[in-house]
PDB file of C-alpha atoms in Angstrom:
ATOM      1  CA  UNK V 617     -11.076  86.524 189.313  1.00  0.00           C
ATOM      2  CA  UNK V 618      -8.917  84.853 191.803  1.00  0.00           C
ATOM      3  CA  UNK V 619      -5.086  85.311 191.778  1.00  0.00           C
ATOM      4  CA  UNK V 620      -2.330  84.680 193.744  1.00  0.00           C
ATOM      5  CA  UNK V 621       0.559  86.693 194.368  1.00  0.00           C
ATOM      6  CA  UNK V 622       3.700  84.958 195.825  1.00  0.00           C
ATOM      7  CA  UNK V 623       5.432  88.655 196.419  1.00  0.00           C
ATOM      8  CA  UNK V 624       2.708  88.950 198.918  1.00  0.00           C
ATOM      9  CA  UNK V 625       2.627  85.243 201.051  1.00  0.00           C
ATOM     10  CA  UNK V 626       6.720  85.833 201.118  1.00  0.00           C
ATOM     11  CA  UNK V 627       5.746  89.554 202.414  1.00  0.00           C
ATOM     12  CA  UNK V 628       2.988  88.383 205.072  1.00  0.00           C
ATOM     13  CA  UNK V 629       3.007  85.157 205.179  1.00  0.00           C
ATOM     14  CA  UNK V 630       1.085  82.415 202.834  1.00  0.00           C
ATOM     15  CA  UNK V 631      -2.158  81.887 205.069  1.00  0.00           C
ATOM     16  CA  UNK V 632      -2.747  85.437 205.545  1.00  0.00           C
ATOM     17  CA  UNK V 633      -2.047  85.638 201.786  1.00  0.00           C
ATOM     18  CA  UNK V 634      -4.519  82.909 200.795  1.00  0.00           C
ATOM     19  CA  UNK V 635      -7.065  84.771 202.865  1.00  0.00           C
ATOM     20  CA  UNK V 636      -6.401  87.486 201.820  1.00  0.00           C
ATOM     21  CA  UNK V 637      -7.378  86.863 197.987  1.00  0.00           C
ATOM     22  CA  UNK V 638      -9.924  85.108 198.935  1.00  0.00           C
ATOM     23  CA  UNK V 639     -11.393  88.121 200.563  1.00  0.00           C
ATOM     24  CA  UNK V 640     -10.756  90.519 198.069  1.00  0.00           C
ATOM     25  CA  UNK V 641     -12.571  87.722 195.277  1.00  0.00           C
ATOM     26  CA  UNK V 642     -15.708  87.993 197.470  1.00  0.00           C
ATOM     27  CA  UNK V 643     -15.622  91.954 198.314  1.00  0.00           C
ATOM     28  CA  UNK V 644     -14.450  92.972 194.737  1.00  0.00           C
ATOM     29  CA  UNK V 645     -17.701  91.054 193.361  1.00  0.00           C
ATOM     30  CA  UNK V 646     -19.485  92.364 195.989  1.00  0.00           C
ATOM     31  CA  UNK V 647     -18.512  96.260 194.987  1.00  0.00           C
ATOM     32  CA  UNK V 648     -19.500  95.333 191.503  1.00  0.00           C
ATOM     33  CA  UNK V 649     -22.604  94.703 192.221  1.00  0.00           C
ATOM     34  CA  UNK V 650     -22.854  98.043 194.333  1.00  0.00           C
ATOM     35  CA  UNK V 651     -23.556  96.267 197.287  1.00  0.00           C
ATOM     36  CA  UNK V 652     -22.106  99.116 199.641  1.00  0.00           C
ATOM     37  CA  UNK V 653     -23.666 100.983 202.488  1.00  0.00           C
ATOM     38  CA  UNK V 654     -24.398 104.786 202.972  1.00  0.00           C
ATOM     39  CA  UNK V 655     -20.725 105.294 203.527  1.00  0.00           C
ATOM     40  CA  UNK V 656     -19.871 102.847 200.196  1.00  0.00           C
ATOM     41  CA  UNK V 657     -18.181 100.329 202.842  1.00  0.00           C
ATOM     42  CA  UNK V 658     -18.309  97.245 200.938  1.00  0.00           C
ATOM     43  CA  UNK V 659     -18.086  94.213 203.562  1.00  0.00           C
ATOM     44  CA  UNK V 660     -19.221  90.524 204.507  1.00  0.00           C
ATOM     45  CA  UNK V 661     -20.798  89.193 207.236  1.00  0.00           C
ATOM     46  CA  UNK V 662     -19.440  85.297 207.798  1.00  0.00           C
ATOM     47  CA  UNK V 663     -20.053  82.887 210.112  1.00  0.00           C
ATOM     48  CA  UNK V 664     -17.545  80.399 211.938  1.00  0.00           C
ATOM     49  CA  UNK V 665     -18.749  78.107 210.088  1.00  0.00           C
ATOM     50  CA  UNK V 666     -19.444  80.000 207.169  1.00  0.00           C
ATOM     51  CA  UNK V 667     -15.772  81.020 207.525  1.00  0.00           C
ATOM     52  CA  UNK V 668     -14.916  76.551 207.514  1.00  0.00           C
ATOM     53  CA  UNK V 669     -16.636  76.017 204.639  1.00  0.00           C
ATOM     54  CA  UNK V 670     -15.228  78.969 202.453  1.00  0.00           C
ATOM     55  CA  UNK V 671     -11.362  78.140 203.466  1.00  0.00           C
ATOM     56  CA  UNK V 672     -11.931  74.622 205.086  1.00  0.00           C
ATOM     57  CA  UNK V 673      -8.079  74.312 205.076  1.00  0.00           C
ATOM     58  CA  UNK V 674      -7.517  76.504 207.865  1.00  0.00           C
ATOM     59  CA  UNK V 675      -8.393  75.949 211.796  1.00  0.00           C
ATOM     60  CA  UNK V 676     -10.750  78.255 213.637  1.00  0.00           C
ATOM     61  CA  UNK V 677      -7.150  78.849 215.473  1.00  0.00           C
ATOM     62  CA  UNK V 678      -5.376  79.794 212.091  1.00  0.00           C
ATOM     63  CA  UNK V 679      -8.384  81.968 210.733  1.00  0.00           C
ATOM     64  CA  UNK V 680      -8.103  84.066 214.604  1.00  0.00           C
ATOM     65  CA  UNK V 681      -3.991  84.075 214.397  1.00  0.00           C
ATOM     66  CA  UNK V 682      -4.902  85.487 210.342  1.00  0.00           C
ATOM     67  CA  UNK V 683      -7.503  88.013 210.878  1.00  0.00           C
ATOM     68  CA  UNK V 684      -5.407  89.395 214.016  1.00  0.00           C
ATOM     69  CA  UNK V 685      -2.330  89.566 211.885  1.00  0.00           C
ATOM     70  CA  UNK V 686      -4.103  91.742 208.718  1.00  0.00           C
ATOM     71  CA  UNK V 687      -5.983  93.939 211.803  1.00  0.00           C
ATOM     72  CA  UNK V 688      -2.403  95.225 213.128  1.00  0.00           C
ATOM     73  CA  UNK V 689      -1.353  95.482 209.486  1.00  0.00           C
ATOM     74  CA  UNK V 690      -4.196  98.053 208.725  1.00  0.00           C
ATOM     75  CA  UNK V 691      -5.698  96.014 205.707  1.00  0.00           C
ATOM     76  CA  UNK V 692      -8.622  94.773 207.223  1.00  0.00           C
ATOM     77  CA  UNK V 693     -11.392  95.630 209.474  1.00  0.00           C
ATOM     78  CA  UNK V 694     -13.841  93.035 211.490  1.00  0.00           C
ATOM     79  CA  UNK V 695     -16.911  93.946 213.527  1.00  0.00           C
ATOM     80  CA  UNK V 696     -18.746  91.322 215.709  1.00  0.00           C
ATOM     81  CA  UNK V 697     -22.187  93.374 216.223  1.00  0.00           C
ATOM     82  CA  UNK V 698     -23.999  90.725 219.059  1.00  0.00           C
ATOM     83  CA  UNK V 699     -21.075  89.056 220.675  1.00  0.00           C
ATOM     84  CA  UNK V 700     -23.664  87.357 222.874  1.00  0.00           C
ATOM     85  CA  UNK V 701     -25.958  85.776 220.341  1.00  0.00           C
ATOM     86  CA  UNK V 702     -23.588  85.431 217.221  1.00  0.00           C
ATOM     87  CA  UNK V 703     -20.923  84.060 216.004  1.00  0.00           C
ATOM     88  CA  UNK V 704     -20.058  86.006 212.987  1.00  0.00           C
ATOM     89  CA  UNK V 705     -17.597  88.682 211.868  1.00  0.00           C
ATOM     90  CA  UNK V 706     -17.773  91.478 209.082  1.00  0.00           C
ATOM     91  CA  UNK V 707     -14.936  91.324 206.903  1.00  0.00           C
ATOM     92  CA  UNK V 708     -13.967  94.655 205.369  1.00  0.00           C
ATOM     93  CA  UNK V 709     -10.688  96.040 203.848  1.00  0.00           C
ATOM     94  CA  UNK V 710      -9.423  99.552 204.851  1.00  0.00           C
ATOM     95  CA  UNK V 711      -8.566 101.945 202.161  1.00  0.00           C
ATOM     96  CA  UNK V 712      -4.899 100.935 202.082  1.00  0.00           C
ATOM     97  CA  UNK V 713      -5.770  97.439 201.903  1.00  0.00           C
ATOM     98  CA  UNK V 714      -7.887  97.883 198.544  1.00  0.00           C
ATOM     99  CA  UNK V 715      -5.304  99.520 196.897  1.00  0.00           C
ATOM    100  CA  UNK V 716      -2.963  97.194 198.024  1.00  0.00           C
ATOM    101  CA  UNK V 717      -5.211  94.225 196.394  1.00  0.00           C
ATOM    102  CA  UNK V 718      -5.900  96.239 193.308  1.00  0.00           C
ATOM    103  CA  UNK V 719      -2.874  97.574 193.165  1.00  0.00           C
ATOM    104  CA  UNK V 720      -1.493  93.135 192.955  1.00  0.00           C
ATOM    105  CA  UNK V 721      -3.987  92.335 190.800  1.00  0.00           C
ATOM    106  CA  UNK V 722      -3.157  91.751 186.804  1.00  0.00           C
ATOM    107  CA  UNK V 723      -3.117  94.915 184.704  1.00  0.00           C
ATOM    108  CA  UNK V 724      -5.170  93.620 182.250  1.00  0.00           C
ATOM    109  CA  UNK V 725      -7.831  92.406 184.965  1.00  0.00           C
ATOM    110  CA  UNK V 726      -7.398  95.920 186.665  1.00  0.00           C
ATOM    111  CA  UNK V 727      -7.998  97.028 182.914  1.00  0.00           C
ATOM    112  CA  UNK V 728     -11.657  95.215 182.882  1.00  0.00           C
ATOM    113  CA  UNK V 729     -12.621  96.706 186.651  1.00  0.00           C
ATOM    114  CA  UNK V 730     -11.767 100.187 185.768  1.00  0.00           C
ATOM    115  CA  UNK V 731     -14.441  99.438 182.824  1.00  0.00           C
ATOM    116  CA  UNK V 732     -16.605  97.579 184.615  1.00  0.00           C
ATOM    117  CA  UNK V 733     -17.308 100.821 187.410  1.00  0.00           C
ATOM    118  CA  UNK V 734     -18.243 103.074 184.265  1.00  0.00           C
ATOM    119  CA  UNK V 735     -21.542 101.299 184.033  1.00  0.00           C
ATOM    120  CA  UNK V 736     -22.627 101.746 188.282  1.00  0.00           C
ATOM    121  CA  UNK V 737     -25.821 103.274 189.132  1.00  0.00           C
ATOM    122  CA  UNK V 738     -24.535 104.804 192.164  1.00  0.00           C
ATOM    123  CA  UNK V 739     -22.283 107.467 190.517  1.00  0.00           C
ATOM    124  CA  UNK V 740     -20.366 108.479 193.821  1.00  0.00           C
ATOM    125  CA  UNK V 741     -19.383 104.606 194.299  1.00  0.00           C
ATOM    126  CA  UNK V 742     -17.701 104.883 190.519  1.00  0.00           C
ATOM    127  CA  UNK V 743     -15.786 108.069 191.144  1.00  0.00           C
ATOM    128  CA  UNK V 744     -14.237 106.831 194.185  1.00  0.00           C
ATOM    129  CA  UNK V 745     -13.565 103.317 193.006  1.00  0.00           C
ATOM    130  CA  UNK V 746     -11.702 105.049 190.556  1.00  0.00           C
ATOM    131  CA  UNK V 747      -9.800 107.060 192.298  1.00  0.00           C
ATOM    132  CA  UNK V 748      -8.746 104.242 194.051  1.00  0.00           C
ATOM    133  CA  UNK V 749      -7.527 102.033 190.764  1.00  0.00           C
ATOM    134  CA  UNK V 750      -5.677 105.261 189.651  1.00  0.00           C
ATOM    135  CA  UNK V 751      -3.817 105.225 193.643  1.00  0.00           C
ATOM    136  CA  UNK V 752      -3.293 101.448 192.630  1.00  0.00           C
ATOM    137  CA  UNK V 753      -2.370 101.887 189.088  1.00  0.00           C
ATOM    138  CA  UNK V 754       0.548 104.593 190.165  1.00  0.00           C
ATOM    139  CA  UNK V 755       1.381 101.992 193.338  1.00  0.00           C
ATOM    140  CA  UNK V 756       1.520  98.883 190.901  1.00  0.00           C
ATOM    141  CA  UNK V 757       4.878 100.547 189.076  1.00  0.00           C
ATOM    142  CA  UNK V 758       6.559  99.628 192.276  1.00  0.00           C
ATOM    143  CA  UNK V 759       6.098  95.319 192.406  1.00  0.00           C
ATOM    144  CA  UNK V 760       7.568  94.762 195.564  1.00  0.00           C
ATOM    145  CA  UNK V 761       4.936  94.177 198.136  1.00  0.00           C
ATOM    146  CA  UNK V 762       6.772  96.086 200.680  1.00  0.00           C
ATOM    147  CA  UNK V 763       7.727  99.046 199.173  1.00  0.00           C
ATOM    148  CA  UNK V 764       3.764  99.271 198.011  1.00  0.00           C
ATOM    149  CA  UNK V 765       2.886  98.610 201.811  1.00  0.00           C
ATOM    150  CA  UNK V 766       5.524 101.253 202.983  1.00  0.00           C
ATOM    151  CA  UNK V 767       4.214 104.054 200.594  1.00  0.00           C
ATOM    152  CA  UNK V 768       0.582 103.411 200.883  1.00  0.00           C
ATOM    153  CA  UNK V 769       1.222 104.329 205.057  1.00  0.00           C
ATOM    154  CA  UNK V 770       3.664 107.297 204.083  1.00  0.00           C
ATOM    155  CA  UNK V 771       0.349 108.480 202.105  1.00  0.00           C
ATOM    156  CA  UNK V 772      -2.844 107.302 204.145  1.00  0.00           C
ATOM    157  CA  UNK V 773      -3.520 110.818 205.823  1.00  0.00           C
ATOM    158  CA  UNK V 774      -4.101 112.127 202.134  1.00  0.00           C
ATOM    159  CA  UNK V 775      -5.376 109.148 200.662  1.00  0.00           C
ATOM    160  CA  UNK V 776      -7.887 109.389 203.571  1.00  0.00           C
ATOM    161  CA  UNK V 777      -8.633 112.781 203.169  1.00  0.00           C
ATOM    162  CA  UNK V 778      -8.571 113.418 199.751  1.00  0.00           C
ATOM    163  CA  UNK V 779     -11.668 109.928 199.957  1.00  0.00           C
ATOM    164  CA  UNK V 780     -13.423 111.495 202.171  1.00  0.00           C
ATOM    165  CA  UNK V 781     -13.356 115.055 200.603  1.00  0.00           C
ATOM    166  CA  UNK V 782     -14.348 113.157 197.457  1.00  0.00           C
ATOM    167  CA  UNK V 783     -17.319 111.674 199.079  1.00  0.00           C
ATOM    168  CA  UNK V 784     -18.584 114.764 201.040  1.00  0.00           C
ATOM    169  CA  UNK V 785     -18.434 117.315 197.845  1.00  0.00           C
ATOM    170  CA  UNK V 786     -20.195 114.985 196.064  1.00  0.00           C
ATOM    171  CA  UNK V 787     -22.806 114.775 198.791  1.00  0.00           C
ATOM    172  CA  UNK V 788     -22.923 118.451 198.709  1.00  0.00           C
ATOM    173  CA  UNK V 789     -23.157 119.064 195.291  1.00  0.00           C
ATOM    174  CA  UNK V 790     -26.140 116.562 194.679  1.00  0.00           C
ATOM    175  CA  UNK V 791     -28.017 118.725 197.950  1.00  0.00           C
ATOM    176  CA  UNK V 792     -27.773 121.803 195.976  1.00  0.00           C
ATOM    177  CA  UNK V 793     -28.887 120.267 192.912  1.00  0.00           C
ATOM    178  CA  UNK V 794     -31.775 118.804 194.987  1.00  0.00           C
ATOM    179  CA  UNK V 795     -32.572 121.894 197.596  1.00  0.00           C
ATOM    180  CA  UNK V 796     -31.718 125.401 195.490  1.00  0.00           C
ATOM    181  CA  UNK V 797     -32.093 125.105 192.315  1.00  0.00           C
ATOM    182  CA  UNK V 798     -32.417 129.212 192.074  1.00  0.00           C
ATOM    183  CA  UNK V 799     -28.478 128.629 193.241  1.00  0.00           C
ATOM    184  CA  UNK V 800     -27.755 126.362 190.823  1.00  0.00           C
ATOM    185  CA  UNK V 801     -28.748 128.559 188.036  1.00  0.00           C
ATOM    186  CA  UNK V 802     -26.571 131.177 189.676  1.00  0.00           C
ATOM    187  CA  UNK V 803     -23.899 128.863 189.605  1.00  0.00           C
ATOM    188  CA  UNK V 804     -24.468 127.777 186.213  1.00  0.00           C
ATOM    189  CA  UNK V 805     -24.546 131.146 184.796  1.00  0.00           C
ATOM    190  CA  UNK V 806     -20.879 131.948 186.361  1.00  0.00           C
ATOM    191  CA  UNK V 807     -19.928 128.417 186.182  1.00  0.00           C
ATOM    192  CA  UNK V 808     -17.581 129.176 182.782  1.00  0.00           C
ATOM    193  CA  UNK V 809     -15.891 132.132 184.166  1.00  0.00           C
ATOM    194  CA  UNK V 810     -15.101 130.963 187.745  1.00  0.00           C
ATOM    195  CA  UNK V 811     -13.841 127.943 186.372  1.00  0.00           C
ATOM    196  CA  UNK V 812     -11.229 129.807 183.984  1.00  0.00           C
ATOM    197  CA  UNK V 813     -10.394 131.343 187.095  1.00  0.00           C
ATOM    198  CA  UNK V 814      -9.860 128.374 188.856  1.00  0.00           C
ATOM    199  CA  UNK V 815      -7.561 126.816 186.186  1.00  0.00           C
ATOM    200  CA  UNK V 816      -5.153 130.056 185.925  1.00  0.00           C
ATOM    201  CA  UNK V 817      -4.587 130.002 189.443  1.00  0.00           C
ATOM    202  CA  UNK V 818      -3.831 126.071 189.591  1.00  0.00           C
ATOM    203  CA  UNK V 819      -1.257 126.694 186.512  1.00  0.00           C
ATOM    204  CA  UNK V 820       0.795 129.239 188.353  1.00  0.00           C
ATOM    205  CA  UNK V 821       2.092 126.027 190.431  1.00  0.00           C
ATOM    206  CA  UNK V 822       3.535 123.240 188.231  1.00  0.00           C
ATOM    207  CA  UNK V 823       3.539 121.130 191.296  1.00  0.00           C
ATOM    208  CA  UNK V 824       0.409 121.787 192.386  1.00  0.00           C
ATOM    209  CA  UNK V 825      -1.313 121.213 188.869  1.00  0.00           C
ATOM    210  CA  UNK V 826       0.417 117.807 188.803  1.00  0.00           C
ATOM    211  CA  UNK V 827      -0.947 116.779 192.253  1.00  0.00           C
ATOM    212  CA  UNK V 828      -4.354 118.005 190.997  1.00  0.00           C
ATOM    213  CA  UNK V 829      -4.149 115.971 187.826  1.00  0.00           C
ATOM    214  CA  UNK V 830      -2.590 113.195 189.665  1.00  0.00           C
ATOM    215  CA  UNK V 831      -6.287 112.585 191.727  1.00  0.00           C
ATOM    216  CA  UNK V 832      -8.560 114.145 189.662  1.00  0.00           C
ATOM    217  CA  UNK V 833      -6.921 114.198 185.883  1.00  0.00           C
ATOM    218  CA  UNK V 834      -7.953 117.473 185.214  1.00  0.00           C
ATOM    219  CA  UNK V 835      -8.284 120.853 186.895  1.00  0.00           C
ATOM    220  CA  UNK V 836     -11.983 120.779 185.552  1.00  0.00           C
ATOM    221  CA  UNK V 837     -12.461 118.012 187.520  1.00  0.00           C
ATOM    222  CA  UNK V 838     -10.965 119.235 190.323  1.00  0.00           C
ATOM    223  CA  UNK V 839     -12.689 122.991 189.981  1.00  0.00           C
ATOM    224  CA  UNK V 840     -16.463 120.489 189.782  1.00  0.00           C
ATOM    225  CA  UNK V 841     -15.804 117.959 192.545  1.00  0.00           C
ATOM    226  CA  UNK V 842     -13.648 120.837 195.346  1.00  0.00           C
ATOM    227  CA  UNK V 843     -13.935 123.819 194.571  1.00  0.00           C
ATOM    228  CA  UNK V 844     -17.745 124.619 193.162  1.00  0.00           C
ATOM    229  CA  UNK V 845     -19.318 122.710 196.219  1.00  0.00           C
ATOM    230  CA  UNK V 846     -17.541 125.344 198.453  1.00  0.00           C
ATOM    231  CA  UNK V 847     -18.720 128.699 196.158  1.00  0.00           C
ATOM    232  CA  UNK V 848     -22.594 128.080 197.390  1.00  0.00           C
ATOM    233  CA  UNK V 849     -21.230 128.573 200.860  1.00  0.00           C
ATOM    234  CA  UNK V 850     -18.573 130.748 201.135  1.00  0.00           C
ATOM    235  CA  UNK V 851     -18.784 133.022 198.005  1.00  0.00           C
ATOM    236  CA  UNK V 852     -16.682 132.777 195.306  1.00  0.00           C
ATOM    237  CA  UNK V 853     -14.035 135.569 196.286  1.00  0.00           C
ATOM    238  CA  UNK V 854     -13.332 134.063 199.500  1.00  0.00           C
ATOM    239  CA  UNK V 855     -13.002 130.423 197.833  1.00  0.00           C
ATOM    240  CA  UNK V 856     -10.422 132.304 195.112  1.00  0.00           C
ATOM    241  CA  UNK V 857      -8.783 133.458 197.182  1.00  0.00           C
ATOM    242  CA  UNK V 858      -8.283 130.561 199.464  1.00  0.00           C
ATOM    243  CA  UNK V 859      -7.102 128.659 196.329  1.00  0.00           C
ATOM    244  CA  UNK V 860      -4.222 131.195 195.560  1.00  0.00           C
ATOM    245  CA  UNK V 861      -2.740 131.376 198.672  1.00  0.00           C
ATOM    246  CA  UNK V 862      -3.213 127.391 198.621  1.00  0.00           C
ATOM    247  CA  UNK V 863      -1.233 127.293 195.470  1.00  0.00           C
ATOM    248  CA  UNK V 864       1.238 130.278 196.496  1.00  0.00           C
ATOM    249  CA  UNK V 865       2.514 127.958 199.541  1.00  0.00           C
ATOM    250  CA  UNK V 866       1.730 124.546 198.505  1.00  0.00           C
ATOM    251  CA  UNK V 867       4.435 122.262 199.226  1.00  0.00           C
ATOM    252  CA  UNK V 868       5.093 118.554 197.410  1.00  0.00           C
ATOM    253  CA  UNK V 869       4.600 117.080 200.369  1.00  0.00           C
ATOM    254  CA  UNK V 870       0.748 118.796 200.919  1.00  0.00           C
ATOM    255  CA  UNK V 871      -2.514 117.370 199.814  1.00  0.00           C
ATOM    256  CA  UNK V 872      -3.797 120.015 197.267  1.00  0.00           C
ATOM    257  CA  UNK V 873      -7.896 119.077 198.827  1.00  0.00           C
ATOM    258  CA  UNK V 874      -6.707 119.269 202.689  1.00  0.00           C
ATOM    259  CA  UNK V 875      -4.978 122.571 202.292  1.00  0.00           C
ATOM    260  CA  UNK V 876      -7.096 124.208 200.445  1.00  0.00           C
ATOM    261  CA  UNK V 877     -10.026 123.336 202.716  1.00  0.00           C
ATOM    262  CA  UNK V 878      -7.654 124.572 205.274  1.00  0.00           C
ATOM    263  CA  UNK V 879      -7.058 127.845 204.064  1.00  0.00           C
ATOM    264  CA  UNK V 880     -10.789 128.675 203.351  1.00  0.00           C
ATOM    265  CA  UNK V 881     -11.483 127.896 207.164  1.00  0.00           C
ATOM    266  CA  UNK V 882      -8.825 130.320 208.021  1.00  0.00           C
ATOM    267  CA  UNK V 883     -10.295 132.794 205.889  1.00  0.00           C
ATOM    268  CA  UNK V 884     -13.876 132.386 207.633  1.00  0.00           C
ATOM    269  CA  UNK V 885     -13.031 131.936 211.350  1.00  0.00           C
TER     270      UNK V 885
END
């Protein structure tokens, strides 16, 4: 559904806000229809022309000045693949400028997407869509455009992170399921006990359990998407023991996935 939000033409400026929504009308239906490559980038390939007929009210001039303007403000990304034999640009938004768009939209259309993603195919593109909406959700307390803008780039490092960790344990999981299944059966037969582990250690920390249920909701979550990916690989002693001393020195200001992952590296170099 289209929408416009005046907080955000008086924040960037009304053309850039005009294109904006109507880019995020297009890529939103486009996500709902998983239409996403390997690395779920949802984007748009339009033409100058294309572009004319879409938002005929603005100039090839205006729609260059626009698309510059949301490049330097990290909330879009282009790509012109043949500059030599075309003429069109892929529109995509960054991470921060999803949950910038979600994070405008209505609650009660937010409401409807989070619903919506339940019912993918590709389970991986409805975990991280929803990790997103919950970003958004949190972001969408604050109303002013500018203080969302300023705390999404205080956070991007861990929003990135904790994206891409989402997308690579899930990736990892799925090849164990798929190449060692006499592993998974391991894994399934100590699955309740590690876990119980995992959820002491992560209550010892009050902050840390709230950053954990913060992205994931629970530490069960957390424990299946981080922490059992890395047990096939490392052994679960060394991954336990990571995840103390991750929780022992965890600071608000840490991302719970980034230093965990960095204290199981120390342990194996």
């Amino acid at each position: 559904m289209h929408f416009f939000n005046a907080n955000l033409a008086s924040t960037f400026g009304i053309e850039e806000s005009i294109f904006l929504q109507n880019l995020y009308f297009l890529l939103k239906g486009r996500l709902l229809a998983e239409n996403v490559d390997s690395n779920l980038i949802v984007s748009i390939t339009m033409s100058r022309t294309r572009i004319r007929e879409f938002q005929e009210y603005f100039s090839y001039a205006v729609i260059r000045r626009i698309t510059k303007n949301l490049l330097d403000l990290n909330i879009i990304e282009t790509v012109q693949k043949n500059k030599r034999v075309s003429n069109s640009l892929t529109y995509s938004f960054t991470l921060k400028g999803w949950i910038l768009m979600m994070a405008l939209e209505k609650k009660c259309d937010r409401k409807i997407f989070n619903k919506s993603i339940v019912n993918f195919n590709n389970t991986l593109l409805s975990e991280c869509t929803e990790h997103l909406l919950k970003i958004a959700e949190d972001l969408s307390k604050l109303t002013d455009v500018l203080l969302i803008s300023t705390e999404l780039d205080a956070k991007l490092a861990d929003i990135i992170i904790e994206y891409r960790n989402l997308i690579e344990k899930n990736r990892t999981i799925e090849k164990i399921k798929g190449e060692v299944d006499s592993e998974v059966s391991f894994f399934d037969s100590l699955n309740f006990d590690i876990q119980n582990q995992v959820e002491e250690i992560i209550s010892e920390n009050s902050i840390f359990k709230k950053r954990v249920e913060k992205s994931f909701s629970t530490a069960k979550n957390f424990y299946n998407k981080v922490v059992l990916p890395t047990i096939e690989k490392y052994g679960y002693l060394k991954v336990l023991k990571a995840l103390k001393k991750c929780v022992e020195e965890f600071l608000p200001s840490n991302s719970p996935v980034a230093n965990f992952y960095t204290n199981l590296t120390k342990l194996n170099v």
